[in-house]
XYZ file of C-alpha atoms in Angstrom:
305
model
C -18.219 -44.119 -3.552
C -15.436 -42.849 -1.672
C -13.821 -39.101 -2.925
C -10.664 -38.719 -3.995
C -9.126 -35.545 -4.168
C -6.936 -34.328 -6.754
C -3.669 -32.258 -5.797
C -1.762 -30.062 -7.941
C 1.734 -29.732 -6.429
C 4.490 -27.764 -8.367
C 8.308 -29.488 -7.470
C 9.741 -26.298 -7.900
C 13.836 -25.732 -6.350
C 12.755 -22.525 -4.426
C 9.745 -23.283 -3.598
C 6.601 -26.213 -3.056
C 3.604 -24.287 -4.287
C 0.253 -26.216 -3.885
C -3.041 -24.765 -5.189
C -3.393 -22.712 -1.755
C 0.094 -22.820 -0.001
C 4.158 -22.189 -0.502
C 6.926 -23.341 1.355
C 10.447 -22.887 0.974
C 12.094 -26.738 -0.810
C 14.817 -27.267 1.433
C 14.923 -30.597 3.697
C 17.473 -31.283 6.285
C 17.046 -34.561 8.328
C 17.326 -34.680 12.170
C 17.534 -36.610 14.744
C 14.458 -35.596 16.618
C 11.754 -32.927 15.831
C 12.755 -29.584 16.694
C 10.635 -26.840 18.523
C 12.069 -23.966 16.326
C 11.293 -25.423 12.885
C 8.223 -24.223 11.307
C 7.595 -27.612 9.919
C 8.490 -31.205 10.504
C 7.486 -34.202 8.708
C 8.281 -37.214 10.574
C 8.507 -40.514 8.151
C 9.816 -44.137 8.511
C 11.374 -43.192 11.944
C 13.310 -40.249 10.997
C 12.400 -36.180 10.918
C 12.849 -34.239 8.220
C 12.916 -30.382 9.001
C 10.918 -28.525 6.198
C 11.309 -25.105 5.056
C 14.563 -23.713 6.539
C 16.725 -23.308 3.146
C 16.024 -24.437 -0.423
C 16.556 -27.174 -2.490
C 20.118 -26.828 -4.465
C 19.417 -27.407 -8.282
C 19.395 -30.824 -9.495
C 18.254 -32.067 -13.264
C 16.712 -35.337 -12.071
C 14.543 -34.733 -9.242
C 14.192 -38.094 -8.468
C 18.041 -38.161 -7.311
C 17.456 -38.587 -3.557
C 14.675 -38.733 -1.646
C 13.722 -34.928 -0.816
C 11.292 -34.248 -3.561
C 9.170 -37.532 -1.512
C 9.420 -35.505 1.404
C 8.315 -32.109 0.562
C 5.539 -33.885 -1.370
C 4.435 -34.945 1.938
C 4.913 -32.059 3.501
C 2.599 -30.770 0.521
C -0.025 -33.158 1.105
C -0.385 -32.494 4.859
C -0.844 -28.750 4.265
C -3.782 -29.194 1.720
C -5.564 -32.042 3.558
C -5.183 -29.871 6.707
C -7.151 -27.014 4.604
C -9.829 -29.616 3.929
C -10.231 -30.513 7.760
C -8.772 -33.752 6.813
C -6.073 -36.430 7.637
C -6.972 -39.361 5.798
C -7.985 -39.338 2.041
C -7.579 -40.703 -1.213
C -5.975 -38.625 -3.840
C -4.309 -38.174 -7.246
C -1.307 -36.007 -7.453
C -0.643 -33.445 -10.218
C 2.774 -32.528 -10.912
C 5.385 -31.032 -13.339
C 8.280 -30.957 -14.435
C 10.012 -28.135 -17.308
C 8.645 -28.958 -20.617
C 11.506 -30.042 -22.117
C 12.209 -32.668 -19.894
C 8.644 -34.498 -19.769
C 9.296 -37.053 -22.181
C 12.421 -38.560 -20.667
C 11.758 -37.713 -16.854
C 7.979 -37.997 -16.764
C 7.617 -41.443 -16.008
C 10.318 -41.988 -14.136
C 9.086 -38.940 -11.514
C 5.263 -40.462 -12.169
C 6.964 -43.517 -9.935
C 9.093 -41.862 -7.733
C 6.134 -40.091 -6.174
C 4.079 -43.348 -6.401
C 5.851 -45.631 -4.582
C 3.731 -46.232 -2.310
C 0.286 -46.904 -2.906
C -0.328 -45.867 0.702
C 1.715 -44.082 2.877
C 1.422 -42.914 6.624
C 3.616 -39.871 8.268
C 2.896 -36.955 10.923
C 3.678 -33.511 9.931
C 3.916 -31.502 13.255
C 1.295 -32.976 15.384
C -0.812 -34.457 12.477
C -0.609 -38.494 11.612
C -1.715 -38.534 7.713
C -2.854 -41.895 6.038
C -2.852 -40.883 2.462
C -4.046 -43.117 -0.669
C -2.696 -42.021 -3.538
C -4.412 -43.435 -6.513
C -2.424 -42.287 -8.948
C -0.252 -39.256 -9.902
C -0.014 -37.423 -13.622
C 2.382 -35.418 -14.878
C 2.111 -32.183 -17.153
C 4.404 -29.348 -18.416
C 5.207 -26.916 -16.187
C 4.552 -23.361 -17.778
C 1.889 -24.610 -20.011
C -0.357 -25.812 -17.203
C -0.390 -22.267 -15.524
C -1.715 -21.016 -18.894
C -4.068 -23.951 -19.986
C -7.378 -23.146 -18.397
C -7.314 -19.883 -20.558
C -5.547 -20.696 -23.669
C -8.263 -19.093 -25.465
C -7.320 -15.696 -24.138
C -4.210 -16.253 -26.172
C -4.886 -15.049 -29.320
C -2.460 -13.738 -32.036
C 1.479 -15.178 -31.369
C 2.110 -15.519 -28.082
C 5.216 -16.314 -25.692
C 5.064 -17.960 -22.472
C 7.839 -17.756 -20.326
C 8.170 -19.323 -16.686
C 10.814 -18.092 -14.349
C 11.343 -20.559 -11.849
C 14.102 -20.872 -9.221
C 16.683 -22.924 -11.288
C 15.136 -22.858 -14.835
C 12.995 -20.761 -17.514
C 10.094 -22.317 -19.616
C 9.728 -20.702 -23.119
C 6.164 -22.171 -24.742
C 4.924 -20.448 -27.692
C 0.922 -20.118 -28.577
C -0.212 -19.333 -31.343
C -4.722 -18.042 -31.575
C -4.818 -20.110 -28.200
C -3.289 -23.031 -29.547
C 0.493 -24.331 -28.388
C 2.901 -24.551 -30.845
C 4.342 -28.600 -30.433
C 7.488 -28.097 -32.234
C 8.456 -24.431 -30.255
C 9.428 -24.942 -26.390
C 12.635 -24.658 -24.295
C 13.940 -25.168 -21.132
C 17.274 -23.162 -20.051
C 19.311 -23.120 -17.391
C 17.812 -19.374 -16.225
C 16.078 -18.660 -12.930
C 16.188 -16.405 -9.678
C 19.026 -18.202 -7.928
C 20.873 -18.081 -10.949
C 20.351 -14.460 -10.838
C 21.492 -14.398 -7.001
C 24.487 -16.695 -7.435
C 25.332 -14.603 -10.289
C 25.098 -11.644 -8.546
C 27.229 -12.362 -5.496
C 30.847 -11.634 -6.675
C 29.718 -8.284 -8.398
C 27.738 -7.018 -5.710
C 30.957 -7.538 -3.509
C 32.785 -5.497 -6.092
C 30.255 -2.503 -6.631
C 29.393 -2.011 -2.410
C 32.809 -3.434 -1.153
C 30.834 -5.711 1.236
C 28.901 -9.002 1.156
C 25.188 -8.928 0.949
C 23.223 -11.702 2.380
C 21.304 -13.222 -0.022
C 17.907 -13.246 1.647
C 18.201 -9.367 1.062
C 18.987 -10.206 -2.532
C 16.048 -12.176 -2.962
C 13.724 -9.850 -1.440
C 14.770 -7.064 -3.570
C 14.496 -9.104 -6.747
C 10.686 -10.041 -5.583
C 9.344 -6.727 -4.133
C 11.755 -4.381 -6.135
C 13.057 -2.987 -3.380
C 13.779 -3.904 0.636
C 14.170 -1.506 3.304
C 18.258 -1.326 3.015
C 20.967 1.760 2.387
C 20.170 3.131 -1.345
C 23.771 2.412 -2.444
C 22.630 -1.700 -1.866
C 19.386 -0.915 -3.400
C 21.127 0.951 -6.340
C 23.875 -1.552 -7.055
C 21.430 -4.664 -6.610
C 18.606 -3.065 -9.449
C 21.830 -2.540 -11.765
C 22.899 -6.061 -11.236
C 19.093 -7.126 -12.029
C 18.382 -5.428 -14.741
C 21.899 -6.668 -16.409
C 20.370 -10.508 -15.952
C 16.895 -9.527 -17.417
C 18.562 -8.175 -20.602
C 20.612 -12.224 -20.740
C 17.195 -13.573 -20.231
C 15.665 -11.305 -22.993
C 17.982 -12.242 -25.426
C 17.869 -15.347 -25.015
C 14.009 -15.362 -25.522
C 14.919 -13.158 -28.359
C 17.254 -15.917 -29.856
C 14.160 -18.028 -29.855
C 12.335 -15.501 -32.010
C 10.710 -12.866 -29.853
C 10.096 -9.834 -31.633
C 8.373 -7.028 -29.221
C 6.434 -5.282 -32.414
C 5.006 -8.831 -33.379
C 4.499 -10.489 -30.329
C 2.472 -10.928 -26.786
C 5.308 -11.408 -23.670
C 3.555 -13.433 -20.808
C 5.623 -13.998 -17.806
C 4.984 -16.282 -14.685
C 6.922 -17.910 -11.969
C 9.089 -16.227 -9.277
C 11.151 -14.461 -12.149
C 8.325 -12.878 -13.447
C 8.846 -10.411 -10.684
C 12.232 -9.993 -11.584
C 11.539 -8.904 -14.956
C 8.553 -6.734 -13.644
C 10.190 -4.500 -11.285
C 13.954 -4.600 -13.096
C 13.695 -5.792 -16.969
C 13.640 -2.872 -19.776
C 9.937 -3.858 -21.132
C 7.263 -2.332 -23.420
C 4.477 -3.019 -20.742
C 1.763 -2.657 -22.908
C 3.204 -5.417 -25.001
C 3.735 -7.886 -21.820
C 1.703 -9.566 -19.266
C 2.603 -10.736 -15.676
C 0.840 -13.310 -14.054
C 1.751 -12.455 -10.355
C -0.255 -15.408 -8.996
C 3.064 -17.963 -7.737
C 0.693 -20.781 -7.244
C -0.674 -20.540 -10.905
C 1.365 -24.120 -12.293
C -0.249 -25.918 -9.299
C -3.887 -24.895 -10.011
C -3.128 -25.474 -13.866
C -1.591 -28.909 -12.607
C -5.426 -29.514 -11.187
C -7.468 -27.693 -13.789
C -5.546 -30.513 -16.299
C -6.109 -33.575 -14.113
C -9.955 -32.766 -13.875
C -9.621 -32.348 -17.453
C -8.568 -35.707 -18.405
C -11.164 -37.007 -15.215
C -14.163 -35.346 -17.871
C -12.695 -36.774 -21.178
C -12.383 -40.011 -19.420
C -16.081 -40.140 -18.255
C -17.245 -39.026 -21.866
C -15.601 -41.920 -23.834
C -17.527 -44.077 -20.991
């Protein structure tokens, strides 16, 4: 019986993030593959350059034809960690919770297309069967595998680039009737930040420096830069806290668990009771959750057999 592999891949706007590998979302087409890209997946006679930028926000990801792309893309850098070019697989995806029901099926056939599909990413020609694809809540999925840890009230919040997750769990089990999505993330926080960083150093800061800063906490730059871009940070954590606080966090009665690329952000810049608050640092968590769930629904399926 021939294997197929199942692929957790998490669509986010900053970032791809597979089980074992992240790339930057941005896709520019060109005319022929370029030397100095890092990445180039060549499909249906034209070359897509992978990596250099990221994707601008969009709602609907199934608005043009990147999100195909980078799922490519995607696919060639976990079948290259398997040693392979050819296999059969099922794709895992997300999308924010709150937009499951209306987008889910629609982005279940976007990225199905094709039953089969052939491309070359660098110097690699991939034949890929893709036997199906499922798709599951972002922010939940990163948590599901250990829901049981999750005792007492809980909130779960997921940072991404262009939006915030809010999933509450209650003794392990998630509350169906309490979940957001908002219009928070880190390049809200950077675009944001751009005019009022102009105004507090007088000049214009790039904002890969921005970025870095907001990840690592700091970047090796002049302390006035460093200075003005923590107070510009910390002043977007306390919007994001209240809004989470609007939803009904109360720090005395409840567990804070944050994950995505913002989860950073609040670590290193958000006013927090850490012993009340959890970080899960690991950026590929939604894409193994995206897996653990598909394997999941592979056992319950065998058991009703």
């Amino acid at each position: 019986m021939e294997q197929i592999y199942r692929i957790g891949i998490d669509h986010g706007y900053g970032n791809i993030k597979t089980a074992h590998h992240i790339f930057e979302s941005g896709v520019i087409e060109r005319e022929r593959a370029s030397e100095l890209a890092g990445m180039t997946v060549e499909y249906e006679g034209k070359f897509y350059e992978i990596g250099s930028t990221h994707k601008e926000y969009q709602m609907d990801k199934v608005w043009d034809e990147d999100y195909y792309i980078l799922t490519l893309a995607a696919l060639a850098k976990e079948l290259k960690g398997r040693g392979l070019c050819s296999a059969s697989v099922i794709l895992a995806a997300g999308l924010p919770i709150k937009w499951l029901g209306e987008q889910g099926e629609s982005f279940r056939k976007y990225l199905l297309r094709n039953k089969e599909v052939t491309f070359r990413c660098n110097d690699t020609r991939y034949h890929v069967k893709i036997e199906d694809v499922e798709v599951y809540a972002q922010g939940f999925a990163a948590v599901a595998e250990n829901l049981r840890d999750y005792q007492g009230f809980n909130i779960v919040v997921d940072i991404g680039n262009g939006t915030m997750n809010v999933i509450f769990v209650v003794d392990g089990v998630p509350d169906s009737a309490r979940y957001y999505t908002e219009r928070f993330g880190v390049d809200c926080c950077v675009i944001e930040m751009r005019s009022e960083l102009t105004n507090k150093v007088h000049s214009v800061v790039d904002d890969l420096i921005v970025k870095k800063v907001l990840k690592d906490g700091t970047a090796d730059i002049g302390e006035k830069y460093l200075k003005a871009i923590g107070e510009c940070a910390t002043e977007y954590t306390e919007k994001i806290m209240r809004k989470i606080r609007e939803y009904g966090y109360n720090e005395e009665l409840t567990k804070l668990h944050f994950l995505g690329g913002g989860a950073m952000l609040m670590k290193h810049f958000a006013k927090l009771d850490k012993d009340r608050v959890h970080f899960i640092e690991d950026i590929n968590a939604n894409a193994k959750g995206y897996e653990y769930l598909s394997n999941q629904r592979r056992i319950r399926k065998l058991r009703q057999r």
